[in-house]
Short mmCIF file of C-alpha atoms in Angstrom, two decimals:
data_model
loop_
_atom_site.label_atom_id
_atom_site.label_comp_id
_atom_site.label_asym_id
_atom_site.label_seq_id
_atom_site.Cartn_x
_atom_site.Cartn_y
_atom_site.Cartn_z
CA UNK Y 135 147.21 86.98 113.88
CA UNK Y 136 148.01 87.49 117.57
CA UNK Y 137 144.85 85.60 118.56
CA UNK Y 138 145.91 82.61 116.46
CA UNK Y 139 149.32 82.53 118.12
CA UNK Y 140 147.65 82.59 121.54
CA UNK Y 141 145.29 79.75 120.57
CA UNK Y 142 148.19 77.64 119.28
CA UNK Y 143 150.10 78.27 122.50
CA UNK Y 144 147.08 77.15 124.53
CA UNK Y 145 146.81 73.97 122.46
CA UNK Y 146 150.50 73.16 122.97
CA UNK Y 147 150.21 73.70 126.73
CA UNK Y 148 147.06 71.56 126.89
CA UNK Y 149 148.77 68.81 124.88
CA UNK Y 150 151.84 68.80 127.15
CA UNK Y 151 149.69 68.61 130.30
CA UNK Y 152 147.47 65.88 128.86
CA UNK Y 153 150.48 63.87 127.68
CA UNK Y 154 152.16 64.18 131.07
CA UNK Y 155 149.21 62.74 132.97
CA UNK Y 156 147.82 60.24 130.46
CA UNK Y 157 150.80 59.19 128.34
CA UNK Y 158 149.20 60.36 125.12
CA UNK Y 159 152.33 59.86 122.98
CA UNK Y 160 152.68 56.24 124.12
CA UNK Y 161 149.05 55.64 123.25
CA UNK Y 162 149.50 57.15 119.79
CA UNK Y 163 152.61 55.03 119.21
CA UNK Y 164 150.47 51.92 119.64
CA UNK Y 165 148.06 52.92 116.86
CA UNK Y 166 147.58 50.71 113.83
CA UNK Y 167 147.39 51.95 110.25
CA UNK Y 168 143.58 52.05 110.20
CA UNK Y 169 143.66 54.22 113.32
CA UNK Y 170 145.65 56.82 111.42
CA UNK Y 171 143.23 56.61 108.49
CA UNK Y 172 140.36 57.27 110.88
CA UNK Y 173 142.12 60.25 112.45
CA UNK Y 174 142.93 61.74 109.04
CA UNK Y 175 139.31 61.25 107.95
CA UNK Y 176 137.99 62.96 111.07
CA UNK Y 177 140.42 65.86 110.71
CA UNK Y 178 139.40 66.26 107.06
CA UNK Y 179 135.71 66.32 107.97
CA UNK Y 180 136.30 68.86 110.74
CA UNK Y 181 138.37 71.04 108.40
CA UNK Y 182 135.67 70.95 105.72
CA UNK Y 183 133.01 71.87 108.28
CA UNK Y 184 135.09 74.81 109.50
CA UNK Y 185 135.66 76.01 105.93
CA UNK Y 186 131.94 75.69 105.16
CA UNK Y 187 131.05 77.61 108.32
CA UNK Y 188 133.43 80.45 107.44
CA UNK Y 189 132.05 80.59 103.89
CA UNK Y 190 128.50 80.87 105.24
CA UNK Y 191 129.55 83.61 107.67
CA UNK Y 192 131.23 85.50 104.86
CA UNK Y 193 128.13 85.12 102.68
CA UNK Y 194 125.88 86.41 105.47
CA UNK Y 195 128.18 89.39 105.99
CA UNK Y 196 128.04 90.26 102.28
CA UNK Y 197 124.23 89.97 102.25
CA UNK Y 198 123.95 92.16 105.35
CA UNK Y 199 126.22 94.75 103.76
CA UNK Y 200 124.07 94.74 100.61
CA UNK Y 201 120.91 95.21 102.70
CA UNK Y 202 122.47 98.14 104.53
CA UNK Y 203 123.42 99.74 101.22
CA UNK Y 204 119.86 99.27 99.93
CA UNK Y 205 118.47 100.81 103.12
CA UNK Y 206 120.74 103.85 102.76
CA UNK Y 207 119.85 104.23 99.08
CA UNK Y 208 116.11 104.08 99.83
CA UNK Y 209 116.38 106.58 102.67
CA UNK Y 210 118.35 109.06 100.60
CA UNK Y 211 115.98 108.76 97.64
CA UNK Y 212 112.99 109.31 99.95
CA UNK Y 213 114.56 112.41 101.44
CA UNK Y 214 115.40 113.85 98.01
CA UNK Y 215 111.88 113.25 96.71
CA UNK Y 216 110.32 114.71 99.86
CA UNK Y 217 112.37 117.87 99.38
CA UNK Y 218 110.86 118.16 95.91
CA UNK Y 219 107.33 117.58 97.22
CA UNK Y 220 107.88 120.02 100.06
CA UNK Y 221 108.42 122.79 97.50
CA UNK Y 222 104.87 122.29 96.20
CA UNK Y 223 102.17 124.48 97.70
CA UNK Y 224 99.03 122.86 99.09
CA UNK Y 225 97.10 123.30 95.85
CA UNK Y 226 99.74 121.60 93.71
CA UNK Y 227 100.25 118.86 96.28
CA UNK Y 228 96.49 118.18 96.29
CA UNK Y 229 96.59 118.10 92.50
CA UNK Y 230 99.43 115.59 92.59
CA UNK Y 231 97.52 113.31 94.94
CA UNK Y 232 94.35 113.60 92.87
CA UNK Y 233 96.13 112.51 89.72
CA UNK Y 234 97.94 109.80 91.66
CA UNK Y 235 94.69 108.19 92.83
CA UNK Y 236 93.02 108.69 89.46
CA UNK Y 237 95.82 106.75 87.80
CA UNK Y 238 95.34 104.06 90.45
CA UNK Y 239 91.81 103.57 89.11
CA UNK Y 240 89.75 105.53 91.67
CA UNK Y 241 86.80 107.62 90.49
CA UNK Y 242 84.90 110.77 91.47
CA UNK Y 243 87.64 112.28 93.57
CA UNK Y 244 86.36 115.05 95.80
CA UNK Y 245 88.55 117.37 97.83
CA UNK Y 246 87.43 118.14 101.36
CA UNK Y 247 86.72 121.82 101.91
CA UNK Y 248 87.81 121.56 105.56
CA UNK Y 249 90.11 118.58 106.28
CA UNK Y 250 90.43 119.49 109.95
CA UNK Y 251 86.67 119.38 110.54
CA UNK Y 252 85.91 116.48 108.22
CA UNK Y 253 88.91 114.42 109.29
CA UNK Y 254 89.96 113.50 105.75
CA UNK Y 255 91.46 115.16 102.68
CA UNK Y 256 89.80 113.26 99.83
CA UNK Y 257 86.68 111.27 99.24
CA UNK Y 258 86.51 108.95 96.25
CA UNK Y 259 84.72 105.89 94.94
CA UNK Y 260 85.78 102.53 93.57
CA UNK Y 261 83.36 99.78 92.52
CA UNK Y 262 80.57 101.35 94.55
CA UNK Y 263 82.61 101.69 97.74
CA UNK Y 264 83.08 105.03 99.47
CA UNK Y 265 86.71 105.70 100.31
CA UNK Y 266 88.23 108.50 102.36
CA UNK Y 267 91.91 109.45 102.25
CA UNK Y 268 94.02 111.40 104.69
CA UNK Y 269 97.62 112.29 103.96
CA UNK Y 270 100.34 113.13 106.44
CA UNK Y 271 103.04 115.27 104.86
CA UNK Y 272 105.97 114.40 107.11
CA UNK Y 273 109.74 114.43 106.78
CA UNK Y 274 110.93 110.83 106.12
CA UNK Y 275 112.60 108.93 108.93
CA UNK Y 276 116.32 108.97 108.17
CA UNK Y 277 118.69 106.99 110.36
CA UNK Y 278 122.38 107.69 110.70
CA UNK Y 279 123.57 106.68 107.23
CA UNK Y 280 127.24 106.27 107.99
CA UNK Y 281 127.34 104.30 111.22
CA UNK Y 282 125.69 101.24 112.63
CA UNK Y 283 122.01 102.25 113.13
CA UNK Y 284 121.42 99.79 115.98
CA UNK Y 285 120.77 101.58 119.24
CA UNK Y 286 120.84 105.02 117.64
CA UNK Y 287 118.00 107.50 117.73
CA UNK Y 288 116.56 108.75 114.47
CA UNK Y 289 118.42 111.82 113.33
CA UNK Y 290 115.60 113.19 111.22
CA UNK Y 291 111.92 112.64 110.49
CA UNK Y 292 108.53 112.18 112.11
CA UNK Y 293 106.19 109.20 112.35
CA UNK Y 294 102.40 109.22 112.14
CA UNK Y 295 101.14 108.47 115.64
CA UNK Y 296 98.54 106.05 116.96
CA UNK Y 297 96.40 109.00 118.10
CA UNK Y 298 96.23 110.37 114.56
CA UNK Y 299 95.21 107.02 113.10
CA UNK Y 300 92.56 106.62 115.83
CA UNK Y 301 91.11 110.01 114.93
CA UNK Y 302 91.08 109.09 111.25
CA UNK Y 303 89.29 105.85 112.11
CA UNK Y 304 86.69 107.91 113.98
CA UNK Y 305 86.11 109.97 110.84
CA UNK Y 306 85.67 106.78 108.84
CA UNK Y 307 82.92 105.59 111.21
CA UNK Y 308 81.27 109.01 111.55
CA UNK Y 309 77.51 108.89 110.91
CA UNK Y 310 77.69 111.57 108.22
CA UNK Y 311 80.55 109.83 106.41
CA UNK Y 312 80.30 106.05 106.95
CA UNK Y 313 83.12 105.21 104.57
CA UNK Y 314 83.70 101.64 103.45
CA UNK Y 315 87.47 102.05 103.19
CA UNK Y 316 89.97 104.44 104.78
CA UNK Y 317 93.43 105.05 103.35
CA UNK Y 318 96.13 106.85 105.32
CA UNK Y 319 99.09 108.03 103.26
CA UNK Y 320 102.32 109.27 104.77
CA UNK Y 321 105.45 110.66 103.16
CA UNK Y 322 107.26 109.17 106.17
CA UNK Y 323 106.05 106.12 108.11
CA UNK Y 324 103.81 105.01 110.99
CA UNK Y 325 104.41 104.10 114.61
CA UNK Y 326 104.29 100.39 115.44
CA UNK Y 327 101.14 100.91 117.52
CA UNK Y 328 99.52 102.76 114.61
CA UNK Y 329 100.37 99.90 112.23
CA UNK Y 330 98.83 97.38 114.60
CA UNK Y 331 95.68 99.44 115.14
CA UNK Y 332 95.23 99.96 111.40
CA UNK Y 333 95.60 96.26 110.63
CA UNK Y 334 92.99 95.38 113.26
CA UNK Y 335 90.48 97.95 112.04
CA UNK Y 336 90.78 97.65 108.28
CA UNK Y 337 92.60 100.92 107.61
CA UNK Y 338 94.89 100.75 104.61
CA UNK Y 339 98.27 102.40 105.09
CA UNK Y 340 100.75 103.62 102.49
CA UNK Y 341 104.12 104.68 103.85
CA UNK Y 342 106.65 106.95 102.24
CA UNK Y 343 108.62 104.19 100.53
CA UNK Y 344 105.49 102.75 98.90
CA UNK Y 345 104.28 106.22 97.90
CA UNK Y 346 107.62 107.23 96.40
CA UNK Y 347 107.94 103.93 94.52
CA UNK Y 348 104.47 104.47 93.06
CA UNK Y 349 105.34 108.04 92.06
CA UNK Y 350 108.53 106.84 90.40
CA UNK Y 351 106.48 104.28 88.50
CA UNK Y 352 104.18 107.02 87.25
CA UNK Y 353 107.18 109.13 86.33
CA UNK Y 354 108.59 106.28 84.25
CA UNK Y 355 105.29 106.15 82.40
CA UNK Y 356 105.86 109.85 81.63
CA UNK Y 357 102.58 110.97 83.14
CA UNK Y 358 102.11 114.69 83.65
CA UNK Y 359 100.08 116.67 86.16
CA UNK Y 360 97.47 118.88 84.54
CA UNK Y 361 94.84 121.05 86.27
CA UNK Y 362 91.51 119.40 86.94
CA UNK Y 363 88.36 120.77 88.59
CA UNK Y 364 88.04 120.28 92.34
CA UNK Y 365 84.75 119.46 94.02
CA UNK Y 366 84.46 120.57 97.63
CA UNK Y 367 82.90 118.38 100.29
CA UNK Y 368 81.46 120.08 103.32
#
């Protein structure tokens, strides 16, 4: 309200100064009827444009607010689901991933006997193609949920690094493996450099949001995890 009063005061001062030097009131007094029609038309157009602009700004603000709410909802749901997954021991987590990929249509899933040495956690096949999978069980990246996230550091979480994706790519191209496809799965997300490197080298990435959405889809289908035999790969 105070700003509007100041703006009106500035307009009055500008009008008085302009009228003093250029005789604005005398010029207006000489106007014909059609001149007034033209002025009214121009003022109406300007008013409509201002109203339209404010409506668009209000609409953009509402859309931005909705996006922020969606972002907060997704982050909280990811964190809650990760806490559930984090309670699973390695054997159950492996079993979960096995069933997950089986339901995605992959076949002959084999669990690596030594992921550190082999560089992958699973080997599987699909339409004759050899596929290796490595998962990164990381805490999801959660920004400050109650303040503007711009310019703030992440309060929680860990990203998969470029170095880790490079090493996984090396395993994919290893002479003893020679996989056709490599899939890196993270319960969090990937660094920008890692995303770029993966896109350039044909590595498929699945971040936490995509993984959790897929798990929720399987949950809605009421699928259950049941023990299945594991085949070790040396």
